[in-house]
Amino acid sequence: MAKQQIRKELRVTAIENGTVIDHIPAKSVFLVISILGLDRIPHQIMVGTNLDSRKLKKKGIIKVSNKYFESEEINKIALVAPSATLIVIKDYTVVYKAKVEIPETISKIVKCINPNCITNVENITTSFTVIDKEDLVLSCHYCEKFTKKENIRFK
Amino acid sequence: MAKQQIRKELRVTAIENGTVIDHIPAKSVFLVISILGLDRIPHQIMVGTNLDSRKLKKKGIIKVSNKYFESEEINKIALVAPSATLIVIKDYTVVYKAKVEIPETISKIVKCINPNCITNVENITTSFTVIDKEDLVLSCHYCEKFTKKENIRFK
């Protein structure tokens, strides 16, 4: 009886409609939640982390019911979890599945590291060319300063 | 085939050994993760939030494999999620289940709001008497200032 009870309590069902972000490096799972603002939305969310993975050593997975991400949000995921896979589910069926990709240019979502850059002084949308996808180096369209992986801050 | 695949991918099994924190108010789930430092541990973690609940409107649940919380950690949970239930599981069986409780006195885990309090100036362990469990008001043992719910910061 006790066994049955706890099994029921811990059961997590598949989502009917929504998005699954899979193959997130375990150390970045709560960062992805934070940069996407998933800690402040009313949707049902399931998160698993430090799960065994063939591709990664330890992976995390996030499932958000009834939510579909915009391209800017997907670019944020790509910047902090480039190994991630995005799976869109409708009526329990996969209707889209793809690895996220770091785009050639990044607009709006990242702050320029240069405090004197016009995008930090005036109300101007940032824009960067990705000059190194592997090590993640962004070159500002306005001041040409490089913003590196460890300095990326989201707007 | 596609349906089967995704169902498998989303399946989350019950934990064999560890702790379940249930009946967390949905808005406090990621706060509980943060104050317990669960975003920095290597244990398998499952989180569900904005789930329907009879007791609360929307609840969250956190399951941590192979981890058992110390009384100081349980007191932290009680302070930010007083409705929470703690369930300890060994070999898929519930061996302990109880609602967390705000204790009469709180030591070590909370900072005093008074910047001039000796606990903020010297290396002295904080200690508070809980004078209101409902609204959560703590009275400092040293300076007698009240630290209220909205000002509680953890050490």
mmCIF file of C-alpha atoms in Angstrom:
data_model
loop_
_atom_site.group_PDB
_atom_site.id
_atom_site.type_symbol
_atom_site.label_atom_id
_atom_site.label_comp_id
_atom_site.label_asym_id
_atom_site.label_seq_id
_atom_site.Cartn_x
_atom_site.Cartn_y
_atom_site.Cartn_z
ATOM 1 C CA MET A 1 0.000 0.000 0.000
ATOM 2 C CA ALA A 2 2.736 2.458 0.955
ATOM 3 C CA LYS A 3 4.700 1.481 -2.154
ATOM 4 C CA GLN A 4 1.684 2.032 -4.387
ATOM 5 C CA GLN A 5 0.991 5.413 -2.836
ATOM 6 C CA ILE A 6 4.447 6.768 -3.394
ATOM 7 C CA ARG A 7 4.670 5.446 -6.925
ATOM 8 C CA LYS A 8 1.491 7.308 -7.761
ATOM 9 C CA GLU A 9 2.754 10.475 -6.103
ATOM 10 C CA LEU A 10 5.964 10.443 -8.074
ATOM 11 C CA ARG A 11 4.500 9.602 -11.450
ATOM 12 C CA VAL A 12 5.026 12.331 -13.993
ATOM 13 C CA THR A 13 2.970 12.103 -17.122
ATOM 14 C CA ALA A 14 4.023 13.040 -20.630
ATOM 15 C CA ILE A 15 2.915 16.487 -21.743
ATOM 16 C CA GLU A 16 0.016 16.710 -24.156
ATOM 17 C CA ASN A 17 1.021 20.010 -25.767
ATOM 18 C CA GLY A 18 4.107 22.109 -25.270
ATOM 19 C CA THR A 19 7.858 22.118 -25.615
ATOM 20 C CA VAL A 20 10.593 19.840 -24.327
ATOM 21 C CA ILE A 21 14.157 21.103 -24.079
ATOM 22 C CA ASP A 22 16.344 18.006 -23.913
ATOM 23 C CA HIS A 23 20.110 17.393 -23.747
ATOM 24 C CA ILE A 24 20.857 20.433 -21.628
ATOM 25 C CA PRO A 25 24.231 20.107 -19.857
ATOM 26 C CA ALA A 26 23.235 19.384 -16.227
ATOM 27 C CA LYS A 27 25.096 22.429 -14.909
ATOM 28 C CA SER A 28 23.048 24.765 -17.141
ATOM 29 C CA VAL A 29 19.518 23.515 -16.406
ATOM 30 C CA PHE A 30 18.563 26.125 -13.799
ATOM 31 C CA LEU A 31 20.344 28.827 -15.823
ATOM 32 C CA VAL A 32 18.099 27.988 -18.806
ATOM 33 C CA ILE A 33 15.058 28.201 -16.496
ATOM 34 C CA SER A 34 16.207 31.586 -15.244
ATOM 35 C CA ILE A 35 17.096 33.188 -18.622
ATOM 36 C CA LEU A 36 13.790 32.041 -20.124
ATOM 37 C CA GLY A 37 11.902 33.319 -17.060
ATOM 38 C CA LEU A 38 10.284 29.895 -16.579
ATOM 39 C CA ASP A 39 10.355 30.471 -12.815
ATOM 40 C CA ARG A 40 7.766 33.223 -13.262
ATOM 41 C CA ILE A 41 5.210 31.679 -15.644
ATOM 42 C CA PRO A 42 1.942 29.895 -14.780
ATOM 43 C CA HIS A 43 2.535 26.902 -17.085
ATOM 44 C CA GLN A 44 3.103 23.387 -15.801
ATOM 45 C CA ILE A 45 6.818 22.644 -15.866
ATOM 46 C CA MET A 46 8.725 19.415 -15.304
ATOM 47 C CA VAL A 47 12.455 19.488 -14.832
ATOM 48 C CA GLY A 48 14.909 16.620 -14.514
ATOM 49 C CA THR A 49 18.623 17.091 -13.973
ATOM 50 C CA ASN A 50 21.782 15.061 -13.483
ATOM 51 C CA LEU A 51 20.241 12.306 -15.571
ATOM 52 C CA ASP A 52 22.496 9.813 -17.323
ATOM 53 C CA SER A 53 23.088 10.629 -20.967
ATOM 54 C CA ARG A 54 24.953 8.949 -23.784
ATOM 55 C CA LYS A 55 25.791 12.231 -25.558
ATOM 56 C CA LEU A 56 26.564 14.333 -22.491
ATOM 57 C CA LYS A 57 27.899 12.976 -19.221
ATOM 58 C CA LYS A 58 24.981 14.302 -17.223
ATOM 59 C CA LYS A 59 22.021 15.984 -18.836
ATOM 60 C CA GLY A 60 18.945 17.880 -17.889
ATOM 61 C CA ILE A 61 15.499 18.094 -19.470
ATOM 62 C CA ILE A 62 12.795 20.741 -19.159
ATOM 63 C CA LYS A 63 9.196 20.187 -20.265
ATOM 64 C CA VAL A 64 6.850 23.150 -20.431
ATOM 65 C CA SER A 65 3.163 22.538 -21.064
ATOM 66 C CA ASN A 66 1.272 24.701 -23.533
ATOM 67 C CA LYS A 67 4.257 26.901 -24.297
ATOM 68 C CA TYR A 68 6.098 27.330 -27.583
ATOM 69 C CA PHE A 69 9.265 29.361 -27.697
ATOM 70 C CA GLU A 70 9.993 32.323 -29.963
ATOM 71 C CA SER A 71 13.220 32.438 -31.994
ATOM 72 C CA GLU A 72 14.784 34.920 -29.557
ATOM 73 C CA GLU A 73 14.153 32.529 -26.679
ATOM 74 C CA ILE A 74 15.581 29.618 -28.685
ATOM 75 C CA ASN A 75 18.702 31.701 -29.387
ATOM 76 C CA LYS A 76 19.114 32.263 -25.641
ATOM 77 C CA ILE A 77 18.956 28.493 -25.107
ATOM 78 C CA ALA A 78 21.565 27.970 -27.861
ATOM 79 C CA LEU A 79 23.940 30.447 -26.205
ATOM 80 C CA VAL A 80 23.941 28.751 -22.783
ATOM 81 C CA ALA A 81 23.178 25.153 -23.841
ATOM 82 C CA PRO A 82 24.378 24.613 -27.429
ATOM 83 C CA SER A 83 23.880 20.837 -27.123
ATOM 84 C CA ALA A 84 20.157 21.224 -26.437
ATOM 85 C CA THR A 85 17.410 19.677 -28.532
ATOM 86 C CA LEU A 86 14.053 21.384 -28.902
ATOM 87 C CA ILE A 87 11.001 19.160 -29.235
ATOM 88 C CA VAL A 88 7.547 20.565 -29.908
ATOM 89 C CA ILE A 89 4.645 18.349 -28.925
ATOM 90 C CA LYS A 90 1.027 18.556 -29.999
ATOM 91 C CA ASP A 91 -1.503 15.961 -28.890
ATOM 92 C CA TYR A 92 1.304 13.815 -27.400
ATOM 93 C CA THR A 93 3.017 13.697 -30.795
ATOM 94 C CA VAL A 94 6.369 15.203 -31.802
ATOM 95 C CA VAL A 95 5.610 17.780 -34.475
ATOM 96 C CA TYR A 96 9.088 19.359 -34.494
ATOM 97 C CA LYS A 97 12.482 18.244 -33.229
ATOM 98 C CA ALA A 98 15.822 19.933 -33.859
ATOM 99 C CA LYS A 99 19.116 20.712 -32.188
ATOM 100 C CA VAL A 100 19.289 24.382 -31.255
ATOM 101 C CA GLU A 101 21.800 26.366 -33.293
ATOM 102 C CA ILE A 102 23.840 29.431 -32.543
ATOM 103 C CA PRO A 103 22.842 31.925 -35.258
ATOM 104 C CA GLU A 104 25.238 34.046 -37.375
ATOM 105 C CA THR A 105 23.979 37.252 -35.803
ATOM 106 C CA ILE A 106 22.349 37.899 -32.442
ATOM 107 C CA SER A 107 19.971 40.798 -31.904
ATOM 108 C CA LYS A 108 18.292 42.211 -28.821
ATOM 109 C CA ILE A 109 18.875 39.464 -26.263
ATOM 110 C CA VAL A 110 22.522 40.059 -25.210
ATOM 111 C CA LYS A 111 24.125 43.133 -23.580
ATOM 112 C CA CYS A 112 27.389 44.544 -24.987
ATOM 113 C CA ILE A 113 30.242 44.232 -22.457
ATOM 114 C CA ASN A 114 31.510 47.750 -23.262
ATOM 115 C CA PRO A 115 29.861 50.159 -20.781
ATOM 116 C CA ASN A 116 30.498 53.046 -23.193
ATOM 117 C CA CYS A 117 28.850 51.296 -26.152
ATOM 118 C CA ILE A 118 25.938 53.345 -27.478
ATOM 119 C CA THR A 119 23.608 50.381 -26.795
ATOM 120 C CA ASN A 120 24.374 50.802 -23.071
ATOM 121 C CA VAL A 121 23.965 54.574 -23.110
ATOM 122 C CA GLU A 122 20.986 55.080 -25.388
ATOM 123 C CA ASN A 123 17.898 53.004 -26.010
ATOM 124 C CA ILE A 124 19.323 51.113 -28.991
ATOM 125 C CA THR A 125 18.829 47.422 -29.733
ATOM 126 C CA THR A 126 22.064 45.445 -29.549
ATOM 127 C CA SER A 127 23.350 43.481 -32.521
ATOM 128 C CA PHE A 128 26.312 41.140 -32.687
ATOM 129 C CA THR A 129 28.067 39.000 -35.277
ATOM 130 C CA VAL A 130 29.000 35.595 -33.897
ATOM 131 C CA ILE A 131 32.686 35.354 -34.817
ATOM 132 C CA ASP A 132 33.390 32.098 -32.960
ATOM 133 C CA LYS A 133 30.559 29.608 -32.430
ATOM 134 C CA GLU A 134 32.761 27.079 -30.635
ATOM 135 C CA ASP A 135 34.159 29.356 -27.930
ATOM 136 C CA LEU A 136 31.269 31.798 -28.306
ATOM 137 C CA VAL A 137 32.673 35.219 -29.106
ATOM 138 C CA LEU A 138 30.312 38.005 -30.193
ATOM 139 C CA SER A 139 31.422 41.168 -31.995
ATOM 140 C CA CYS A 140 29.290 44.256 -31.386
ATOM 141 C CA HIS A 141 27.845 45.840 -34.518
ATOM 142 C CA TYR A 142 28.223 49.322 -32.978
ATOM 143 C CA CYS A 143 31.484 49.449 -30.977
ATOM 144 C CA GLU A 144 33.163 46.300 -32.381
ATOM 145 C CA LYS A 145 34.171 45.145 -28.871
ATOM 146 C CA PHE A 146 34.157 41.389 -28.292
ATOM 147 C CA THR A 147 31.772 39.936 -25.729
ATOM 148 C CA LYS A 148 33.012 36.470 -24.748
ATOM 149 C CA LYS A 149 31.066 33.490 -23.418
ATOM 150 C CA GLU A 150 31.865 34.140 -19.762
ATOM 151 C CA ASN A 151 30.705 37.777 -20.063
ATOM 152 C CA ILE A 152 27.396 37.171 -21.804
ATOM 153 C CA ARG A 153 24.561 38.849 -19.906
ATOM 154 C CA PHE A 154 20.999 38.757 -21.155
ATOM 155 C CA LYS A 155 18.742 41.766 -21.501
ATOM 156 C CA MET B 1 6.026 5.010 -33.391
ATOM 157 C CA ALA B 2 6.545 8.730 -32.827
ATOM 158 C CA LYS B 3 4.031 8.658 -29.979
ATOM 159 C CA GLN B 4 5.795 5.760 -28.325
ATOM 160 C CA GLN B 5 9.141 7.489 -28.590
ATOM 161 C CA ILE B 6 8.031 10.675 -26.937
ATOM 162 C CA ARG B 7 6.179 8.884 -24.174
ATOM 163 C CA LYS B 8 9.355 7.053 -23.336
ATOM 164 C CA GLU B 9 11.381 10.249 -23.427
ATOM 165 C CA LEU B 10 9.079 12.009 -21.002
ATOM 166 C CA ARG B 11 8.689 9.191 -18.532
ATOM 167 C CA VAL B 12 10.009 10.043 -15.087
ATOM 168 C CA THR B 13 10.449 7.171 -12.705
ATOM 169 C CA ALA B 14 9.877 7.175 -8.976
ATOM 170 C CA ILE B 15 12.996 7.643 -6.888
ATOM 171 C CA GLU B 16 14.452 4.610 -5.147
ATOM 172 C CA ASN B 17 16.116 6.476 -2.288
ATOM 173 C CA GLY B 18 15.998 10.119 -1.368
ATOM 174 C CA THR B 19 13.707 12.918 -0.340
ATOM 175 C CA VAL B 20 10.536 14.376 -1.826
ATOM 176 C CA ILE B 21 9.444 17.886 -0.902
ATOM 177 C CA ASP B 22 5.746 18.079 -1.784
ATOM 178 C CA HIS B 23 3.057 20.753 -1.444
ATOM 179 C CA ILE B 24 5.379 23.666 -2.108
ATOM 180 C CA PRO B 25 3.451 26.786 -3.190
ATOM 181 C CA ALA B 26 4.176 26.977 -6.954
ATOM 182 C CA LYS B 27 5.694 30.450 -6.694
ATOM 183 C CA SER B 28 8.313 29.225 -4.190
ATOM 184 C CA VAL B 29 9.590 26.109 -5.992
ATOM 185 C CA PHE B 30 12.685 27.645 -7.590
ATOM 186 C CA LEU B 31 13.342 29.650 -4.414
ATOM 187 C CA VAL B 32 13.454 26.382 -2.436
ATOM 188 C CA ILE B 33 15.884 24.962 -5.031
ATOM 189 C CA SER B 34 18.073 28.041 -4.707
ATOM 190 C CA ILE B 35 18.145 28.314 -0.887
ATOM 191 C CA LEU B 36 18.947 24.604 -0.561
ATOM 192 C CA GLY B 37 21.658 24.906 -3.240
ATOM 193 C CA LEU B 38 20.034 22.093 -5.246
ATOM 194 C CA ASP B 39 21.165 23.819 -8.449
ATOM 195 C CA ARG B 40 24.760 23.021 -7.513
ATOM 196 C CA ILE B 41 24.633 19.365 -6.402
ATOM 197 C CA PRO B 42 25.357 16.235 -8.454
ATOM 198 C CA HIS B 43 22.225 14.339 -7.352
ATOM 199 C CA GLN B 44 19.389 13.473 -9.710
ATOM 200 C CA ILE B 45 16.591 15.962 -9.217
ATOM 201 C CA MET B 46 13.037 16.020 -10.559
ATOM 202 C CA VAL B 47 10.953 19.155 -10.253
ATOM 203 C CA GLY B 48 7.327 19.729 -11.133
ATOM 204 C CA THR B 49 5.577 23.053 -10.730
ATOM 205 C CA ASN B 50 2.204 24.674 -11.326
ATOM 206 C CA LEU B 51 0.578 21.307 -10.736
ATOM 207 C CA ASP B 52 -3.037 21.139 -9.637
ATOM 208 C CA SER B 53 -3.455 20.669 -5.913
ATOM 209 C CA ARG B 54 -6.421 20.253 -3.614
ATOM 210 C CA LYS B 55 -4.694 21.900 -0.633
ATOM 211 C CA LEU B 56 -2.923 24.707 -2.486
ATOM 212 C CA LYS B 57 -4.161 26.272 -5.705
ATOM 213 C CA LYS B 58 -0.998 25.409 -7.590
ATOM 214 C CA LYS B 59 1.764 23.345 -6.073
ATOM 215 C CA GLY B 60 5.258 22.244 -6.822
ATOM 216 C CA ILE B 61 7.161 19.101 -5.962
ATOM 217 C CA ILE B 62 10.910 18.450 -5.773
ATOM 218 C CA LYS B 63 12.413 14.951 -5.671
ATOM 219 C CA VAL B 64 16.084 14.561 -4.868
ATOM 220 C CA SER B 65 17.692 11.146 -5.225
ATOM 221 C CA ASN B 66 20.044 9.879 -2.546
ATOM 222 C CA LYS B 67 19.830 13.024 -0.458
ATOM 223 C CA TYR B 68 18.460 13.465 3.038
ATOM 224 C CA PHE B 69 18.111 16.923 4.491
ATOM 225 C CA GLU B 70 19.558 18.170 7.783
ATOM 226 C CA SER B 71 17.336 19.993 10.281
ATOM 227 C CA GLU B 72 18.810 23.360 9.279
ATOM 228 C CA GLU B 73 17.860 22.711 5.658
ATOM 229 C CA ILE B 74 14.366 21.617 6.686
ATOM 230 C CA ASN B 75 13.992 24.847 8.691
ATOM 231 C CA LYS B 76 14.894 26.819 5.558
ATOM 232 C CA ILE B 77 12.151 24.983 3.653
ATOM 233 C CA ALA B 78 9.665 25.737 6.469
ATOM 234 C CA LEU B 79 10.480 29.456 6.331
ATOM 235 C CA VAL B 80 9.819 29.847 2.578
ATOM 236 C CA ALA B 81 7.254 27.051 2.079
ATOM 237 C CA PRO B 82 5.457 26.388 5.380
ATOM 238 C CA SER B 83 2.853 24.208 3.615
ATOM 239 C CA ALA B 84 5.519 21.749 2.427
ATOM 240 C CA THR B 85 5.550 18.058 3.238
ATOM 241 C CA LEU B 86 8.810 16.168 3.579
ATOM 242 C CA ILE B 87 8.833 12.541 2.463
ATOM 243 C CA VAL B 88 11.868 10.325 2.939
ATOM 244 C CA ILE B 89 12.054 7.287 0.671
ATOM 245 C CA LYS B 90 14.166 4.187 1.042
ATOM 246 C CA ASP B 91 13.868 1.305 -1.416
ATOM 247 C CA TYR B 92 10.795 2.945 -3.037
ATOM 248 C CA THR B 93 9.046 2.973 0.352
ATOM 249 C CA VAL B 94 8.027 5.964 2.466
ATOM 250 C CA VAL B 95 9.986 5.715 5.709
ATOM 251 C CA TYR B 96 9.135 9.216 6.972
ATOM 252 C CA LYS B 97 6.481 11.755 6.051
ATOM 253 C CA ALA B 98 5.690 14.987 7.862
ATOM 254 C CA LYS B 99 4.640 18.557 7.274
ATOM 255 C CA VAL B 100 7.584 20.891 7.804
ATOM 256 C CA GLU B 101 7.247 23.105 10.875
ATOM 257 C CA ILE B 102 8.537 26.530 11.692
ATOM 258 C CA PRO B 103 10.556 26.029 14.890
ATOM 259 C CA GLU B 104 10.384 28.196 18.057
ATOM 260 C CA THR B 105 13.921 29.432 17.558
ATOM 261 C CA ILE B 106 16.037 29.716 14.424
ATOM 262 C CA SER B 107 19.814 29.544 14.556
ATOM 263 C CA LYS B 108 22.508 30.090 11.963
ATOM 264 C CA ILE B 109 20.520 30.071 8.717
ATOM 265 C CA VAL B 110 18.998 33.596 8.664
ATOM 266 C CA LYS B 111 20.714 37.012 8.613
ATOM 267 C CA CYS B 112 19.605 39.755 11.003
ATOM 268 C CA ILE B 113 18.124 42.746 9.134
ATOM 269 C CA ASN B 114 19.954 45.228 11.404
ATOM 270 C CA PRO B 115 23.274 46.067 9.714
ATOM 271 C CA ASN B 116 24.676 47.169 13.089
ATOM 272 C CA CYS B 117 23.739 43.922 14.838
ATOM 273 C CA ILE B 118 26.819 42.231 16.258
ATOM 274 C CA THR B 119 26.045 39.156 14.101
ATOM 275 C CA ASN B 120 26.638 41.307 11.002
ATOM 276 C CA VAL B 121 29.795 42.897 12.359
ATOM 277 C CA GLU B 122 31.545 40.007 14.049
ATOM 278 C CA ASN B 123 31.664 36.329 13.267
ATOM 279 C CA ILE B 124 28.773 35.383 15.554
ATOM 280 C CA THR B 125 26.073 32.828 14.789
ATOM 281 C CA THR B 126 22.614 34.402 14.502
ATOM 282 C CA SER B 127 19.774 33.306 16.731
ATOM 283 C CA PHE B 128 16.138 34.359 16.581
ATOM 284 C CA THR B 129 12.937 33.691 18.486
ATOM 285 C CA VAL B 130 9.982 33.192 16.161
ATOM 286 C CA ILE B 131 7.404 35.597 17.605
ATOM 287 C CA ASP B 132 4.811 35.161 14.854
ATOM 288 C CA LYS B 133 4.660 31.897 12.930
ATOM 289 C CA GLU B 134 1.735 32.961 10.767
ATOM 290 C CA ASP B 135 3.171 36.209 9.407
ATOM 291 C CA LEU B 136 6.729 35.085 10.103
ATOM 292 C CA VAL B 137 8.406 37.607 12.353
ATOM 293 C CA LEU B 138 11.778 36.792 13.912
ATOM 294 C CA SER B 139 13.225 38.608 16.918
ATOM 295 C CA CYS B 140 17.017 38.752 17.105
ATOM 296 C CA HIS B 141 18.513 37.288 20.263
ATOM 297 C CA TYR B 142 21.289 39.928 20.213
ATOM 298 C CA CYS B 143 19.811 43.258 19.053
ATOM 299 C CA GLU B 144 16.101 42.434 19.481
ATOM 300 C CA LYS B 145 15.262 43.921 16.059
ATOM 301 C CA PHE B 146 12.459 42.204 14.154
ATOM 302 C CA THR B 147 13.251 40.545 10.827
ATOM 303 C CA LYS B 148 10.003 40.110 8.910
ATOM 304 C CA LYS B 149 9.094 37.559 6.252
ATOM 305 C CA GLU B 150 9.826 39.852 3.291
ATOM 306 C CA ASN B 151 13.282 40.686 4.678
ATOM 307 C CA ILE B 152 14.471 37.173 5.415
ATOM 308 C CA ARG B 153 17.831 36.504 3.771
ATOM 309 C CA PHE B 154 19.645 33.244 4.207
ATOM 310 C CA LYS B 155 23.294 32.888 5.200
#
